Coordinates of C-alpha atoms in Angstrom, one line a residue:
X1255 CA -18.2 61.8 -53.9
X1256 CA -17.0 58.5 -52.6
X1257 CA -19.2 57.0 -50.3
X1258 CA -17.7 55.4 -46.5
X1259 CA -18.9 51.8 -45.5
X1260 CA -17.6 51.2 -41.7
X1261 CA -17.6 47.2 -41.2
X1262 CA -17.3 46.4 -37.2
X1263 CA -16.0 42.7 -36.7
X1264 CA -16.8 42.0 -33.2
X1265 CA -13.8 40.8 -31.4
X1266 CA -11.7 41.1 -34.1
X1267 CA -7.9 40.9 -32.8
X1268 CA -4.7 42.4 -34.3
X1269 CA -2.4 39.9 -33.2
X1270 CA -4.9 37.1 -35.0
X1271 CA -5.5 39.2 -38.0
X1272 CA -1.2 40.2 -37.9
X1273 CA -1.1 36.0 -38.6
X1274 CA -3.8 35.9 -41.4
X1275 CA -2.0 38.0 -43.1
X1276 CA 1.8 36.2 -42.8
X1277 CA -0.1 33.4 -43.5
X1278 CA -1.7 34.9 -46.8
X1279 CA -5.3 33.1 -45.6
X1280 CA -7.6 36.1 -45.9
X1281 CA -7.4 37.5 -49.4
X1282 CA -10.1 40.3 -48.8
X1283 CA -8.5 42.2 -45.8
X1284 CA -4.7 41.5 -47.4
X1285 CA -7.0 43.5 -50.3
X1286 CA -8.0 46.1 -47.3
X1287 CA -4.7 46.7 -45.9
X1288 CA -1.9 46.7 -49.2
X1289 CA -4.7 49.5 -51.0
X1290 CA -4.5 51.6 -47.6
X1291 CA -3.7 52.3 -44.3
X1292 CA -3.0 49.8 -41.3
X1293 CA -2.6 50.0 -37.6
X1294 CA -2.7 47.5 -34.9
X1295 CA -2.9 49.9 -31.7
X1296 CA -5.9 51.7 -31.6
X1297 CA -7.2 51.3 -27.9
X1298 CA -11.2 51.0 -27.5
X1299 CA -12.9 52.2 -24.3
X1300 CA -13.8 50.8 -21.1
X1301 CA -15.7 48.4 -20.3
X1302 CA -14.7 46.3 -23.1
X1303 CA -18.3 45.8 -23.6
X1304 CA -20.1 45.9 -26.7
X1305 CA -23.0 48.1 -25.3
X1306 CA -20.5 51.1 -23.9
X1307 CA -18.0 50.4 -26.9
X1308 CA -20.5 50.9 -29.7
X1309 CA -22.2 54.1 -27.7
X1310 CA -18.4 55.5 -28.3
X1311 CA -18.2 54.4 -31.3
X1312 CA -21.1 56.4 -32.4
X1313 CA -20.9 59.5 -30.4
X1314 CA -17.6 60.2 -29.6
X1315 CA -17.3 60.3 -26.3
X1316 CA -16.7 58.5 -22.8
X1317 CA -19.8 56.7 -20.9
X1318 CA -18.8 59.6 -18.5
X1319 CA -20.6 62.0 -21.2
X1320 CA -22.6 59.2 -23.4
X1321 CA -24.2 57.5 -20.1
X1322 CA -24.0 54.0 -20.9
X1323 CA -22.5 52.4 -18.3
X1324 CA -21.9 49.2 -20.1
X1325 CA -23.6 45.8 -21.4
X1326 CA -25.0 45.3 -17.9
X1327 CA -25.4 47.9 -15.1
X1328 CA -27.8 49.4 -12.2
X1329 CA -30.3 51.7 -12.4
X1330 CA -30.5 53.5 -9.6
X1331 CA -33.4 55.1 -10.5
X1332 CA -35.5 52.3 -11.9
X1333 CA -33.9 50.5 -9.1
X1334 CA -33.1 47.3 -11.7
X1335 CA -30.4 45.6 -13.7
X1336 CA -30.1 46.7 -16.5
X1337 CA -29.3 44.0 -19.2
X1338 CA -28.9 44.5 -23.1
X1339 CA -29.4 40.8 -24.0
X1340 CA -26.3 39.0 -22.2
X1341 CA -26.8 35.3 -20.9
X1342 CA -29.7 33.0 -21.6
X1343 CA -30.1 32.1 -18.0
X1344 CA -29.1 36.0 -17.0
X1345 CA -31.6 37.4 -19.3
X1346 CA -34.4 35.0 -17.7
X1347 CA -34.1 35.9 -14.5
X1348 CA -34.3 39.2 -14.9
X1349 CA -37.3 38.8 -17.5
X1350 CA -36.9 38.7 -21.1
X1351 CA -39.9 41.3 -21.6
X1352 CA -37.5 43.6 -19.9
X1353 CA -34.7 42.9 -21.5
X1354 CA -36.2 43.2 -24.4
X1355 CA -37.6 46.6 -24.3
X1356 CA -34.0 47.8 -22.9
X1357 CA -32.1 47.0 -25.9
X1358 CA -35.1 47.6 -28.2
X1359 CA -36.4 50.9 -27.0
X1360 CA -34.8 52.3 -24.1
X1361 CA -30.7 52.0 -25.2
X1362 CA -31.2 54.6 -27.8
X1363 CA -34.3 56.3 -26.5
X1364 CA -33.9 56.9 -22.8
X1365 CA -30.1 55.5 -21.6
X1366 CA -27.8 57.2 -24.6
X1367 CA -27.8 60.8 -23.9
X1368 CA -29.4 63.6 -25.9
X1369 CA -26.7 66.1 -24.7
X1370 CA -24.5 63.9 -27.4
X1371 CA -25.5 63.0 -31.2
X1372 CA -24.9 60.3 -33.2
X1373 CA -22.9 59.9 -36.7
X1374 CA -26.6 59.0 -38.2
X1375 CA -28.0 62.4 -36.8
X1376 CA -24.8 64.5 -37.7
X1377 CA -24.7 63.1 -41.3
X1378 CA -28.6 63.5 -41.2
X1379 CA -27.5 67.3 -40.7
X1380 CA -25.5 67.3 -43.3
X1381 CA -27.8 66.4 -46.0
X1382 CA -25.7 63.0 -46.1
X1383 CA -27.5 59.5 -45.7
X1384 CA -26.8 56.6 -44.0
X1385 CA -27.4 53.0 -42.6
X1386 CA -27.0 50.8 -39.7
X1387 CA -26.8 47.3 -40.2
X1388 CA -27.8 45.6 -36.9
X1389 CA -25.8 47.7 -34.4
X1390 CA -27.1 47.9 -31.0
X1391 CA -26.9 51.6 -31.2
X1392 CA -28.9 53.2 -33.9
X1393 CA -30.3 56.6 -32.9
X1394 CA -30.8 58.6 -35.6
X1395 CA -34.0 61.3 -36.9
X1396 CA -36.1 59.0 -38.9
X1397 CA -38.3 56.8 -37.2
X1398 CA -38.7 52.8 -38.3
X1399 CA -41.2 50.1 -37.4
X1400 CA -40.9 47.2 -35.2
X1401 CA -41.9 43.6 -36.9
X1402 CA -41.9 41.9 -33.7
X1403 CA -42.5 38.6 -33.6
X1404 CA -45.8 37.2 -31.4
X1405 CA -44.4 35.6 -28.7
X1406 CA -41.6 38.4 -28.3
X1407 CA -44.8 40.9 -28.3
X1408 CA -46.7 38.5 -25.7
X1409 CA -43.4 38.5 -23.5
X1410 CA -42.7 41.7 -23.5
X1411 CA -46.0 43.2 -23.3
X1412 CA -45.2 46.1 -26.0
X1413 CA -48.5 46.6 -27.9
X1414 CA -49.4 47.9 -31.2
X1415 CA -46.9 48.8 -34.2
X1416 CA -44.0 50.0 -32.0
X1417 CA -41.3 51.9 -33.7
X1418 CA -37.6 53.1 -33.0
X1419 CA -35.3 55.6 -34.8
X1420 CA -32.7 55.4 -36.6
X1421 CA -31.1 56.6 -40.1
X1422 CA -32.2 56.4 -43.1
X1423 CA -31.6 53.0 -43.5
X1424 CA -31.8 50.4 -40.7
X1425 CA -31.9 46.8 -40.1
X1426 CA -32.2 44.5 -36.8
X1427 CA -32.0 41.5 -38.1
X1428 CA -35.9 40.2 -38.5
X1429 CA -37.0 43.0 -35.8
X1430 CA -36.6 45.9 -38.3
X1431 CA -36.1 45.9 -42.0
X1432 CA -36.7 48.0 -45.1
X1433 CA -39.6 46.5 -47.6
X1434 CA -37.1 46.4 -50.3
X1435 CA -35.2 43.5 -48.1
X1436 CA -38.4 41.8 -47.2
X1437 CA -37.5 38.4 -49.5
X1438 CA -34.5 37.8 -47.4
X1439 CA -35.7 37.2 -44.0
X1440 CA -36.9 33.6 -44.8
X1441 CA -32.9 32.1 -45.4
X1442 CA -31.0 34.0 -42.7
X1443 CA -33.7 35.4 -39.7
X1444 CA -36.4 32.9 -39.3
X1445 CA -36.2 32.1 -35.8
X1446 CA -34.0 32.5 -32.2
X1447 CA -31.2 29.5 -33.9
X1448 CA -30.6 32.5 -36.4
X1449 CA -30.2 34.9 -33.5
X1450 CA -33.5 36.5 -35.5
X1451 CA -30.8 37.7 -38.1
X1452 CA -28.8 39.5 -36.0
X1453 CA -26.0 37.6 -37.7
X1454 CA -23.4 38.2 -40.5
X1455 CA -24.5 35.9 -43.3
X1456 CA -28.0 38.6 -42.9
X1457 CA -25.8 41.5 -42.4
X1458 CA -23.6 41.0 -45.3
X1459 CA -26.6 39.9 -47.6
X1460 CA -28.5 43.2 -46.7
X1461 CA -25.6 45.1 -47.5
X1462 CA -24.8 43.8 -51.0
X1463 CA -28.5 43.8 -51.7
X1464 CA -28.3 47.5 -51.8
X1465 CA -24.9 47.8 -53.5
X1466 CA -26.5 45.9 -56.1
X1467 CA -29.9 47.5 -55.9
X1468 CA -28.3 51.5 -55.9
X1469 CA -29.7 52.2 -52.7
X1470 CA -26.6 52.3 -51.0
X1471 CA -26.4 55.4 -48.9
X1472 CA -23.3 57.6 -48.3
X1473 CA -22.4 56.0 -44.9
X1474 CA -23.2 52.5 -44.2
X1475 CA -22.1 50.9 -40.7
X1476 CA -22.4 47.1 -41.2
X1477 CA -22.3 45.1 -37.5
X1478 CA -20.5 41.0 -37.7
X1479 CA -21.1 39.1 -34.9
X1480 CA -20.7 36.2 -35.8
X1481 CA -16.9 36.2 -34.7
X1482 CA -17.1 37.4 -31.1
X1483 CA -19.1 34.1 -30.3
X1484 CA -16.8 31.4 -32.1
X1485 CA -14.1 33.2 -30.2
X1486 CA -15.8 33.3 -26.8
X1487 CA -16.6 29.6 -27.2
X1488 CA -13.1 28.6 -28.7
X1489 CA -11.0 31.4 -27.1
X1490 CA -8.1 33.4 -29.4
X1491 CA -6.2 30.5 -30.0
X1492 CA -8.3 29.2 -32.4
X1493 CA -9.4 32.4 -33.9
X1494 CA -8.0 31.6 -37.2
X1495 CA -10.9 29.6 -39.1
X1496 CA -13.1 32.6 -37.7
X1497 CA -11.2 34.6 -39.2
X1498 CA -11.2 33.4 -42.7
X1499 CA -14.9 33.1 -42.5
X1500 CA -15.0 37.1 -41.6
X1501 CA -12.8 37.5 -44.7
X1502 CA -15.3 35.4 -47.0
X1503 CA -18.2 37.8 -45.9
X1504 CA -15.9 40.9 -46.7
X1505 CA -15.5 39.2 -50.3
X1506 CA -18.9 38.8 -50.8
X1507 CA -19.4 42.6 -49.8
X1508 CA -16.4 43.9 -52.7
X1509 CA -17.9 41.4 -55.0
X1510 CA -21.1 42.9 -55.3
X1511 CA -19.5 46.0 -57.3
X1512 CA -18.6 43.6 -60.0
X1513 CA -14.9 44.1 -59.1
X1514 CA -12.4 45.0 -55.7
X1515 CA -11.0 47.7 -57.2
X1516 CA -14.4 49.2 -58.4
X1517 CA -15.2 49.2 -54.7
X1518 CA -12.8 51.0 -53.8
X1519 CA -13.0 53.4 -56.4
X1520 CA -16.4 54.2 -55.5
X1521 CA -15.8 53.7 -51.6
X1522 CA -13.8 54.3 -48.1
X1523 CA -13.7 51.0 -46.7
X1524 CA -13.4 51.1 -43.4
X1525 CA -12.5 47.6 -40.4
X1526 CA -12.0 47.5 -37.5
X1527 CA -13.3 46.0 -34.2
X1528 CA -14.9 46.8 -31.2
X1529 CA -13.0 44.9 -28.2
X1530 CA -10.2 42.1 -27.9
X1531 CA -10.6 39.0 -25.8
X1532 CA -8.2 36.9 -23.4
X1533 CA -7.9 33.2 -23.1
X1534 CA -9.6 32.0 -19.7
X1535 CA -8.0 29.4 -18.1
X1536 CA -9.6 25.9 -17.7
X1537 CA -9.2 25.2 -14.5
X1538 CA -12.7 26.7 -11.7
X1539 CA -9.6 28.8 -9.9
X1540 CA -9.9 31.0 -13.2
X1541 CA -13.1 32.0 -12.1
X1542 CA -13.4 34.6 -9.3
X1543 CA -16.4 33.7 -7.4
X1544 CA -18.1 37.2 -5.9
X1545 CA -20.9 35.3 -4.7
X1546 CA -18.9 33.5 -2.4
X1547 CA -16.7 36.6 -2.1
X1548 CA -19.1 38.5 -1.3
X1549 CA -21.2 36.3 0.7
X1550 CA -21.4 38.2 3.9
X1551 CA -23.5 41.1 2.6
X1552 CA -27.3 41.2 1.4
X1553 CA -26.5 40.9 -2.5
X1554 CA -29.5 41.8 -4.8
X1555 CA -30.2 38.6 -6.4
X1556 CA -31.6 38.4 -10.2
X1557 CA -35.1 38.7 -10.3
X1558 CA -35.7 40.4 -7.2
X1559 CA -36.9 43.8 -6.4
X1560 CA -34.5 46.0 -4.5
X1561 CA -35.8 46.7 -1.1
X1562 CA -34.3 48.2 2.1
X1563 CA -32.7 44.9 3.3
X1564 CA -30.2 44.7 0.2
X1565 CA -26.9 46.1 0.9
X1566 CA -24.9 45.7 -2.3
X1567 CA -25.8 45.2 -6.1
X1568 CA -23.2 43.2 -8.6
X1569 CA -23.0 43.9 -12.4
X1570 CA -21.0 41.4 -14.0
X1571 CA -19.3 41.9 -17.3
X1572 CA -17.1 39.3 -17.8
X1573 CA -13.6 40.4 -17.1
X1574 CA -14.9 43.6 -15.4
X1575 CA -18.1 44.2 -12.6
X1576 CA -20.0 47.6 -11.4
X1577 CA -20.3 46.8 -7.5
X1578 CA -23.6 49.9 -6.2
X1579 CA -23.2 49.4 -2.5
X1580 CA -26.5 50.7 -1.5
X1581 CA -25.4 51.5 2.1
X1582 CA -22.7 54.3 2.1
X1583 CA -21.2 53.0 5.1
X1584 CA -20.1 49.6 3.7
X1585 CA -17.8 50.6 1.1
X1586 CA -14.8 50.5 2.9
X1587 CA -15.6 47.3 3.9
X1588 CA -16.1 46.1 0.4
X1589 CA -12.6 47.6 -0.8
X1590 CA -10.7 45.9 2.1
X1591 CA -12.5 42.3 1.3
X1592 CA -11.6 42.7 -2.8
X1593 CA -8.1 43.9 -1.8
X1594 CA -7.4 40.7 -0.5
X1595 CA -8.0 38.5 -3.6
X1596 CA -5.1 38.6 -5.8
X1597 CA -6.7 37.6 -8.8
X1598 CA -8.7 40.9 -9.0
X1599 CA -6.5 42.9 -10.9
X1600 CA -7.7 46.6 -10.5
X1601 CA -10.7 47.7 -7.7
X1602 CA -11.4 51.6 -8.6
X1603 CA -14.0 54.1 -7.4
X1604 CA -14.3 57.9 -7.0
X1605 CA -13.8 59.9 -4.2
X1606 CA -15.3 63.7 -5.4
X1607 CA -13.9 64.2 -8.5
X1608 CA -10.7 62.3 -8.1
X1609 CA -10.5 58.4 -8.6
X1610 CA -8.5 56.0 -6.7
X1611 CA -7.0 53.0 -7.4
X1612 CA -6.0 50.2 -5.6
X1613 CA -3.9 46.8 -6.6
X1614 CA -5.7 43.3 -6.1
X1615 CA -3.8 41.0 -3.1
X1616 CA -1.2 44.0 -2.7
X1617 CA -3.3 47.2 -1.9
X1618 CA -0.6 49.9 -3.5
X1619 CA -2.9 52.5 -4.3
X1620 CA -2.6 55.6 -6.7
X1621 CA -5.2 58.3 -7.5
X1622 CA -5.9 60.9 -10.5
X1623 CA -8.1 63.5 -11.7
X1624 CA -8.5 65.6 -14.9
X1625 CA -6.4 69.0 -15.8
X1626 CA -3.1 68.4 -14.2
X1627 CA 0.4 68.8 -14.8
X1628 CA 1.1 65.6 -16.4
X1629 CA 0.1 64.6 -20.5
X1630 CA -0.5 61.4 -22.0
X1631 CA 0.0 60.1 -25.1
X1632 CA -3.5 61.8 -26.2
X1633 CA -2.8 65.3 -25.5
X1634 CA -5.3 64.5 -22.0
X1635 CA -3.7 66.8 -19.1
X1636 CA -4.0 64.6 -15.3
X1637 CA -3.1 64.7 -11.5
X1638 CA -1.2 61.9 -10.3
X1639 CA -0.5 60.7 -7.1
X1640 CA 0.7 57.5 -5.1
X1641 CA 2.4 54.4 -6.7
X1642 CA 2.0 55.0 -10.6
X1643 CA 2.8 51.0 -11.2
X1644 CA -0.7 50.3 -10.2
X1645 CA -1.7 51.3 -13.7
X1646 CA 1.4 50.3 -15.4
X1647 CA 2.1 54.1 -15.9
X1648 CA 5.7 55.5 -16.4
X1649 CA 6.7 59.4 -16.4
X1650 CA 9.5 60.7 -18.8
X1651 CA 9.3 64.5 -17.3
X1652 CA 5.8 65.8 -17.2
X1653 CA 5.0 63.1 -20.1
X1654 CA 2.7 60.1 -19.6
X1655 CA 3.4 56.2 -20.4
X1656 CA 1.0 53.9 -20.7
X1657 CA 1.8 50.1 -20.5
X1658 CA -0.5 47.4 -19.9
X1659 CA -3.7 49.8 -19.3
X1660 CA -3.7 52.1 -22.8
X1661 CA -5.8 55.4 -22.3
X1662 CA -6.5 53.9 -18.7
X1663 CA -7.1 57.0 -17.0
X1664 CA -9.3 58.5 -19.3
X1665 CA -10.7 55.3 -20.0
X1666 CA -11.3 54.4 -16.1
X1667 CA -12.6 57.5 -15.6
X1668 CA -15.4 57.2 -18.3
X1669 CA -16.4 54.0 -16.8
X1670 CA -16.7 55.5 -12.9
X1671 CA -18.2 58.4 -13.8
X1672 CA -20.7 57.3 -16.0
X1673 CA -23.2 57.6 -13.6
X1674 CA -23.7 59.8 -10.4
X1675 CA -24.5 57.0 -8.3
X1676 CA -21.8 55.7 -6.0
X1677 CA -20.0 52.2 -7.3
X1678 CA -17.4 50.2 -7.4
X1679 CA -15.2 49.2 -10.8
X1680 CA -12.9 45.4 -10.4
X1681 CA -11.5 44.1 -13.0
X1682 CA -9.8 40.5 -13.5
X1683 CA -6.1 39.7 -14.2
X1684 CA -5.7 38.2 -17.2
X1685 CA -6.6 34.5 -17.9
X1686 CA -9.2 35.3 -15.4
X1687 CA -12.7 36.5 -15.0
X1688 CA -15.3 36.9 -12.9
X1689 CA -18.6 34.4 -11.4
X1690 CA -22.0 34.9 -10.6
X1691 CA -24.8 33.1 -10.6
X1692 CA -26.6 32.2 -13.7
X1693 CA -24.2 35.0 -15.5
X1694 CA -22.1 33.1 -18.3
X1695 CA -18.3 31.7 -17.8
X1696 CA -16.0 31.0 -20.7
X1697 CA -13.3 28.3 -19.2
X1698 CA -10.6 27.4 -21.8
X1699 CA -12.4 29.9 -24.0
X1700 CA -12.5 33.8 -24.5
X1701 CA -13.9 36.5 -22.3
X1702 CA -13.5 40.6 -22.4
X1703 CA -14.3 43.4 -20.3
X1704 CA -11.2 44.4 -18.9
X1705 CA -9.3 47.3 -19.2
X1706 CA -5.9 45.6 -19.9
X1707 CA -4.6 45.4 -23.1
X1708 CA -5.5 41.9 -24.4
X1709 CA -9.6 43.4 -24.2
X1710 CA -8.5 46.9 -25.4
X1711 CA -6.1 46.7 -28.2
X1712 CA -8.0 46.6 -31.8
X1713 CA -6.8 47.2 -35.4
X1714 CA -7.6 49.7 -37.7
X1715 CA -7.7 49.3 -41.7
X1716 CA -8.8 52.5 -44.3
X1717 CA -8.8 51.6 -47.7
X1718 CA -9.8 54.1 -50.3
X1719 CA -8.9 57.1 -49.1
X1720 CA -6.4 59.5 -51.5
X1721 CA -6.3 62.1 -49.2
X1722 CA -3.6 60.4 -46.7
X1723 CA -5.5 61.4 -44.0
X1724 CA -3.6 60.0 -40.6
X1725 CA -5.9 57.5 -39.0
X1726 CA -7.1 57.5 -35.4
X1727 CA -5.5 56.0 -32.9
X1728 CA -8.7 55.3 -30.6
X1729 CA -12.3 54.5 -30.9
X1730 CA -13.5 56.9 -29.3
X1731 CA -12.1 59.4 -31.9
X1732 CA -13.5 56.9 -35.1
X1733 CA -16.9 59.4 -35.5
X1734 CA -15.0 62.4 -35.5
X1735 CA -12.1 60.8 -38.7
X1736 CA -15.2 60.1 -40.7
X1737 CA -17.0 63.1 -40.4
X1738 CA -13.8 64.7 -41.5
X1739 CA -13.8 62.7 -44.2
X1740 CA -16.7 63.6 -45.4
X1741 CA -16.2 67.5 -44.7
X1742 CA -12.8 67.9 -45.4
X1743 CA -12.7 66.0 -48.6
X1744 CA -16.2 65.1 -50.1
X1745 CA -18.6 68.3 -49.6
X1746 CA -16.5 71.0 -50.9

């Protein structure tokens, strides 16, 4: 039975990986793609965000069903901002104890819902094992301890031998580790400048280490990172040298079978990515300020405790923000001030269980629910109304076209009903993105979140596979082609 090995190269772009390989520069995924099969259109979901992306990725489904919202959100319960690790100066306003036991504890154990599985538990159920190499979302049916470092324990208040589950197999950089790896924490996690070995040198290490050691299980899910921040800081245009550097860790990977063609005789090789990026424009008018857009109402400010003064909370991700007004009756107010900013792109939100649309600077609006008479591209059934051009959408009879927005609706519609609690979904044009205090900018470098293509578009190599199988055409569909891998070809 050939075993599946699913690497996730954050921010990994087709149009940058389309030039590596004219350019013959990145040996390993030229490998990938002649050995298999190749596409450079499969749409992730919405918010471009890694938290919300790699909850898809592992269940299947929409926030609308999986439940998280996105990197950053609201709790409307809690009554706090919710923040998986996203800014230095974001992260210590809100508390770095807190943020901490979000992305440790409560991502997998109390925000992802149980109504949904993971690929760990459903190969688990199988009788099939598996591995996650430092993804965010982990949730599987064995449980694993926490190594936390002092200070993180002193900072966060969690007390005694803490643990989390997971599969089989699972690794957090430093934070959580099987014995067997022990020896390799001192060269690549020792410390916050190694990102505690949430990083791909550790990732990649790990993984050959139990190539080489047999332990390798029959699904391993292998997390790079290391990409997404060169790229942030440089923007795409320079994503090349990042690039090559993704390919020399994918070398290191298919040289520890001894040969390339070994590995994939023995594996599915799986690559993809998790979310484009767009090139933000130098100049501050890139930047779309909502604290000063927003200046006139009582914004919930980081670090402070929601009380009954507050009027409206802002969740910024980037290229995309969650707006909670907290007091129904300023909502229309809200729309009417973000419809006259033309660099906000889209301004969404849901009106019973319908959403509607509305244009940045021009205020065409459209609306659309579930089950009507028109199809898109994905076999999803809608109800449209108003001007379609708001969402770049075209009709050829009762047929939908995307353009710019791909899977928008059902994308869009994940995002806003994600949670119960009324909100608001903007989204920048491109080159643009959004401000707020002490939340991260990227001028003249790269930023995601959107729902336009340059965030959403990511490409798709399977290497290994004899049986032809046709490969996805969105993320959000990955778990469900590699289960039927496994049970259509591998367990009878």
């Amino acid at each position: 039975m050939k075993k599946i090995i699913f690497l996730m190269v954050d921010s990994l772009m087709p149009a940058i990986l389309e030039k590596g390989f004219q350019k013959r520069i990145i040996p390993a995924l030229q490998f990938l793609r002649e050995r298999g099969q190749y596409r450079a259109d499969c749409v992730t979901v919405f918010p471009t965000m890694t938290a919300s992306v790699d909850s898809s990725l592992a269940t299947g489904v929409y926030p609308n069903v999986h439940k998280v919202p996105s990197l950053i959100w609201y709790d409307p319960v809690q009554k706090e901002i919710i923040n998986y690790i996203n800014g230095y100066k974001c992260v210590s306003r809100l508390g770095l104890g807190k943020c901490a036991r979000n992305v440790l504890f409560n991502l997998n154990e109390k925000h992802l819902s149980r109504s949904v599985k993971t690929i760990f538990e459903e190969l688990a159920e199988l009788g099939l094992t598996s591995a996650s190499i430092n993804l965010i979302i982990h949730r599987g049916l064995a449980r694993h301890k926490l190594d936390l470092p002092v200070y993180m324990k002193w900072i966060s208040g969690i007390k005694g031998e803490p643990t989390v589950s997971g599969p089989e197999i699972l690794t957090l950089g430093a934070i959580a580790y099987p014995s067997l790896l022990q020896h390799k924490l001192k060269s690549y996690a020792i410390g916050l400048t190694k990102l505690c070995g949430i990083n791909d040198d550790f990732a990649i290490d790990v993984s050959a280490d139990l190539i080489k050691q047999g332990k390798q299980p029959d699904f391993m899910l292998i997390y790079l990172p290391d990409n997404d921040h060169k790229i942030h800081k440089k923007s795409p245009q320079h994503g090349e040298l990042p690039l090559i550097q993704v390919d020399q860790h994918i070398q290191k990977l298919l040289n520890a079978y001894g040969s390339w063609e070994k590995a994939l005789q023995e594996n599915i090789i799986i690559v993809s990515s998790d979310h484009g990026q767009t090139h933000v424009g130098i100049e501050e008018d890139y930047n779309i300020n909502l604290d000063h857009l927003l200046h006139d109402y009582r914004v919930l400010q980081l670090g402070e405790k929601v009380s009954g003064g507050h009027q409206l909370v802002v969740c910024n991700n980037e290229r995309m923000a969650y707006l909670y007004p907290l007091q129904p009756e300023i909502n229309k107010k809200i729309v009417a001030l973000l419809k006259a900013e033309a660099r906000i792109d889209l301004i969404a939100w849901k009106e019973d269980n319908q959403v509607v649309v509305m244009e940045g600077g021009s205020g065409r609006e459209m609306s659309f629910k579930p089950n009507g008479p028109f199809v898109d591209p994905y076999g999803s059934t809608w109800a449209l109304t108003g001007d379609l051009a708001v969402m770049d959408i075209s009709l050829k009879g009762q047929k939908i076209e995307y353009g710019d927005y791909p899977d928008g609706l059902a994308r869009l519609y994940g995002a806003l009903f994600s949670q119960e609690f009324p909100l608001i979904v903007i989204t920048a044009r491109p080159r643009f993105e959004f401000k707020s205090r002490y939340y991260p900018t990227h001028n003249n470098g790269g930023s995601h979140g959107s729902l336009h293509k340059w965030d959403s578009l990511i490409p798709l190599i399977v290497a290994g596979d004899e049986s032809g199988s046709s490969l996805p055409s969105r993320l959000v569909d990955f778990k469900g082609y590699i289960l039927n891998l496994f049970k259509s070809h591998y367990l009878q």
